[in-house]
Coordinates of C-alpha atoms and ligand atoms in Angstrom, one line a residue:
M13 CA 0.0 0.0 0.0
A14 CA 1.2 3.5 -0.8
D15 CA 2.4 5.8 2.0
A16 CA 0.1 8.6 1.0
P17 CA -2.5 9.4 3.7
V18 CA -5.9 7.7 3.5
L19 CA -9.1 9.0 5.0
T20 CA -11.8 6.3 5.2
I21 CA -15.5 7.4 5.5
D22 CA -17.7 4.4 6.2
G23 CA -21.4 4.3 7.2
P24 CA -24.9 3.2 6.1
S25 CA -26.6 4.4 2.9
G26 CA -28.0 7.9 3.2
S27 CA -25.7 9.0 6.0
G28 CA -24.3 11.7 3.7
K29 CA -20.9 10.0 3.3
G30 CA -20.9 10.3 -0.6
T31 CA -21.4 14.1 -0.5
V32 CA -19.1 14.5 2.4
A33 CA -16.4 12.4 0.8
R34 CA -16.6 14.3 -2.4
R35 CA -16.4 17.7 -0.7
V36 CA -13.5 16.7 1.6
A37 CA -11.6 15.2 -1.4
E38 CA -12.1 18.5 -3.3
I39 CA -11.0 20.7 -0.4
L40 CA -7.9 18.6 0.3
G41 CA -7.2 18.0 -3.4
W42 CA -7.0 14.2 -2.7
R43 CA -8.2 11.3 -4.9
L44 CA -11.6 9.8 -4.3
L45 CA -12.8 6.2 -4.2
D46 CA -16.5 5.6 -4.3
S47 CA -16.4 1.9 -3.5
G48 CA -20.2 1.5 -3.6
A49 CA -20.0 2.4 -7.3
L50 CA -17.9 -0.7 -7.9
Y51 CA -20.5 -3.0 -6.4
R52 CA -23.3 -1.1 -8.3
I53 CA -21.4 -1.6 -11.6
L54 CA -20.9 -5.2 -10.9
G55 CA -24.6 -5.6 -10.2
L56 CA -25.4 -3.9 -13.6
A57 CA -22.7 -6.0 -15.4
A58 CA -24.2 -9.2 -14.0
E59 CA -27.7 -8.2 -15.1
R60 CA -26.4 -7.5 -18.6
A61 CA -24.4 -10.7 -18.8
G62 CA -27.1 -12.8 -17.4
V63 CA -25.0 -13.9 -14.3
S64 CA -27.3 -14.8 -11.4
L65 CA -26.8 -12.8 -8.2
E66 CA -26.6 -16.1 -6.4
D67 CA -23.6 -17.3 -8.5
E68 CA -20.7 -16.3 -6.3
K69 CA -18.0 -17.8 -8.6
G70 CA -19.5 -16.3 -11.8
L71 CA -19.8 -12.9 -10.1
A72 CA -16.2 -12.9 -8.9
E73 CA -15.0 -13.8 -12.4
L74 CA -17.0 -11.0 -13.8
A75 CA -15.6 -8.6 -11.1
R76 CA -12.0 -9.4 -12.1
G77 CA -12.7 -8.6 -15.7
L78 CA -14.7 -5.4 -15.3
E79 CA -13.6 -2.5 -17.4
I80 CA -14.4 0.4 -15.1
G81 CA -13.7 4.1 -15.6
F82 CA -14.1 7.0 -13.1
E83 CA -13.8 10.6 -14.4
S84 CA -14.3 13.9 -12.6
R85 CA -15.2 16.8 -14.8
P86 CA -14.6 20.4 -13.5
G87 CA -17.9 22.0 -12.6
E88 CA -19.8 18.7 -12.5
E89 CA -21.4 17.3 -9.3
G90 CA -20.3 13.7 -8.8
V91 CA -18.1 11.5 -10.8
R92 CA -18.8 9.9 -14.2
V93 CA -18.7 6.2 -14.1
S94 CA -18.3 4.0 -17.1
L95 CA -18.6 0.3 -17.8
G96 CA -16.7 -0.9 -20.9
G97 CA -16.5 2.7 -22.1
E98 CA -20.3 3.4 -21.7
D99 CA -21.4 6.1 -19.3
V100 CA -23.6 4.3 -16.7
S101 CA -23.6 7.1 -14.0
R102 CA -27.3 7.4 -14.0
E103 CA -28.2 3.8 -14.4
I104 CA -26.2 2.7 -11.3
R105 CA -27.9 5.3 -9.0
T106 CA -31.4 3.8 -9.0
E107 CA -32.8 2.0 -6.0
S108 CA -32.8 -1.3 -7.8
A109 CA -29.1 -0.9 -8.7
G110 CA -28.4 -0.2 -5.0
D111 CA -30.4 -3.4 -4.1
R112 CA -28.4 -5.5 -6.6
A113 CA -25.2 -4.0 -5.3
S114 CA -25.9 -5.1 -1.8
R115 CA -26.7 -8.6 -3.1
V116 CA -23.4 -9.0 -5.0
A117 CA -21.6 -7.5 -2.1
R118 CA -22.6 -10.4 0.2
W119 CA -20.2 -12.8 -1.5
P120 CA -16.6 -13.2 0.0
A121 CA -15.1 -14.1 -3.5
V122 CA -16.6 -11.0 -4.9
R123 CA -15.2 -8.8 -2.2
E124 CA -11.8 -10.5 -2.6
A125 CA -11.9 -9.9 -6.3
L126 CA -12.4 -6.1 -5.8
L127 CA -9.9 -5.7 -3.0
E128 CA -6.7 -4.9 -4.9
R129 CA -8.7 -2.7 -7.4
Q130 CA -9.8 -0.6 -4.4
R131 CA -6.3 -0.4 -2.9
D132 CA -4.9 0.8 -6.2
F133 CA -6.7 4.0 -5.7
A134 CA -4.4 5.0 -2.9
G135 CA -1.6 7.4 -3.8
P136 CA -0.2 10.9 -3.4
P137 CA -1.3 13.4 -2.3
G138 CA -3.9 11.3 -0.5
L139 CA -7.1 9.3 -0.8
V140 CA -10.6 9.7 0.5
A141 CA -12.3 6.3 0.4
D142 CA -16.0 6.1 0.8
G143 CA -17.8 2.8 1.6
R144 CA -18.8 0.3 4.3
D145 CA -15.5 -1.5 5.0
M146 CA -12.9 1.0 4.0
G147 CA -11.5 1.4 7.6
T148 CA -12.0 -2.2 8.7
V149 CA -10.9 -4.3 5.7
V150 CA -9.7 -2.4 2.6
F151 CA -7.5 0.2 4.4
P152 CA -7.1 -1.0 8.0
G153 CA -3.9 1.0 8.3
A154 CA -5.5 4.3 7.2
C155 CA -4.4 7.3 9.3
C156 CA -7.8 8.9 9.4
K157 CA -11.1 7.0 9.9
V158 CA -14.6 8.4 10.2
Y159 CA -17.9 6.5 10.6
L160 CA -20.8 8.6 9.5
T161 CA -24.3 7.7 10.7
A162 CA -27.8 9.2 10.8
S163 CA -31.3 7.9 11.9
A164 CA -33.1 5.7 9.3
E165 CA -35.9 8.3 9.0
E166 CA -33.5 11.1 8.3
R167 CA -31.7 8.9 5.7
A168 CA -35.0 8.1 4.0
R169 CA -35.9 11.8 3.9
R170 CA -32.5 12.7 2.3
R171 CA -32.8 9.9 -0.2
H172 CA -36.3 11.0 -1.1
K173 CA -35.1 14.5 -1.8
Q174 CA -32.3 13.3 -4.0
L175 CA -34.5 11.0 -6.0
K176 CA -37.2 13.7 -6.4
E177 CA -34.5 16.0 -7.8
K178 CA -33.7 13.4 -10.4
G179 CA -37.4 13.2 -11.2
L180 CA -38.0 9.8 -9.5
N181 CA -40.9 9.4 -7.2
V182 CA -40.6 6.9 -4.4
S183 CA -42.5 7.1 -1.1
I184 CA -40.6 7.9 2.1
Q185 CA -42.2 4.8 3.7
T186 CA -40.9 2.5 0.9
L187 CA -37.5 4.1 1.2
C188 CA -37.4 3.7 4.9
R189 CA -38.3 0.0 4.5
E190 CA -35.7 -0.5 1.8
I191 CA -33.0 1.3 3.8
A192 CA -33.7 -0.8 6.9
E193 CA -33.5 -4.0 4.8
R194 CA -30.3 -3.0 3.1
D195 CA -28.8 -2.0 6.5
R196 CA -29.7 -5.3 7.9
R197 CA -28.1 -7.2 5.0
D198 CA -25.0 -5.1 5.2
A199 CA -24.6 -5.4 9.0
E200 CA -25.4 -9.2 9.2
R201 CA -23.3 -10.5 6.3
S202 CA -20.4 -12.7 7.4
V203 CA -17.7 -10.9 5.5
A204 CA -16.9 -7.2 6.0
P205 CA -20.1 -6.4 7.9
L206 CA -21.0 -2.7 8.3
R207 CA -19.5 -1.5 11.6
P208 CA -17.2 1.2 12.7
A209 CA -13.4 0.4 12.9
P210 CA -12.3 0.5 16.5
D211 CA -10.1 3.6 15.7
A212 CA -12.8 5.5 13.8
V213 CA -14.3 8.7 14.9
V214 CA -18.1 8.3 14.9
I215 CA -20.1 11.3 13.6
D216 CA -23.9 11.4 13.8
S217 CA -25.2 13.6 11.0
T218 CA -28.8 13.6 12.1
G219 CA -30.0 17.3 12.2
V220 CA -26.5 18.5 11.2
T221 CA -25.7 20.3 8.0
I222 CA -23.3 18.8 5.4
D223 CA -21.0 21.8 5.9
Q224 CA -20.8 21.1 9.6
V225 CA -20.0 17.4 9.0
V226 CA -17.3 18.4 6.4
D227 CA -15.7 20.7 9.0
R228 CA -15.7 17.9 11.6
V229 CA -14.2 15.5 9.2
L230 CA -11.5 18.0 8.2
A231 CA -10.7 18.5 11.9
V232 CA -10.2 14.7 12.3
V233 CA -7.8 14.8 9.3
R234 CA -5.8 17.8 10.7
E235 CA -5.6 16.2 14.2
R236 CA -4.5 12.8 12.9
L237 CA -1.9 14.2 10.5
S238 CA -0.5 16.7 13.0
Ligands
LIG2 O1 -22.7 3.3 -1.0 P1 -23.6 2.7 -2.0 O2 -25.1 2.9 -1.6 O3 -23.3 3.1 -3.4 O4 -23.4 1.1 -1.9 C1 -24.2 0.2 -2.5 C2 -24.1 -1.2 -1.8 O5 -22.8 -1.7 -2.0 C3 -24.3 -1.1 -0.3 O6 -25.6 -1.3 0.2 C4 -23.4 -2.3 0.2 O7 -24.2 -3.5 0.2 C5 -22.4 -2.4 -0.9 N1 -21.1 -1.9 -0.5 C6 -20.2 -2.7 0.3 N2 -19.0 -2.3 0.6 C7 -18.6 -1.1 0.2 C8 -19.4 -0.2 -0.5 C9 -20.7 -0.6 -0.8 O8 -20.6 -3.8 0.6 N3 -17.3 -0.7 0.6

């Protein structure tokens, strides 16, 4: 692993970690790893290739051969994600893509197949890694670790707002149910379950603005690097 600093930001979906990770990476001028996008892309690739979400070996093989591209464009919110050269940024952000992602993410062989690919993102001047197991499994030696959380209701509300902005209409109750189900699957799986690393700083973002969370995360980085 490279010696450049790594900041891991883990937590459940809707905790705001994606936005926080992007902003912090921008402010620090560090690289960004959106590890959830890898599982989302794999879910999409499996659907297209007709590989069953129950086929651990087939999924792992597919994961090893994935042609994935991440590209940040100045002035654009978010990162463009491509699969085999095709822009799939929108397609991987749907609720069903998230659901498929958490199903492929259950398999140990799949996680193993994506491990080195994730570690390859580390490098100077630093990396912000966003996911579920960044601080526990992928970058256990990271200097700065944050675990971001928020109540399920707040997370459902945020997700609802995001989807509405994209023109998608899903009820808050449905989202709350789906979020709870995905949390349960992520927390109960046998490999890399969702939980804070022992040396992570836990930040609850319920009722706190994104700017305030970003400031707290930056304070963690400053403190750990000083
Ligand atoms: O963060 P995002 O919602 O894009 O992640 C989609 C799914 O991918 C999660 O629900 C989780 O099951 C899985 N995931 C994971 N480990 C990561 C990142 C995401 O298992 N590091």
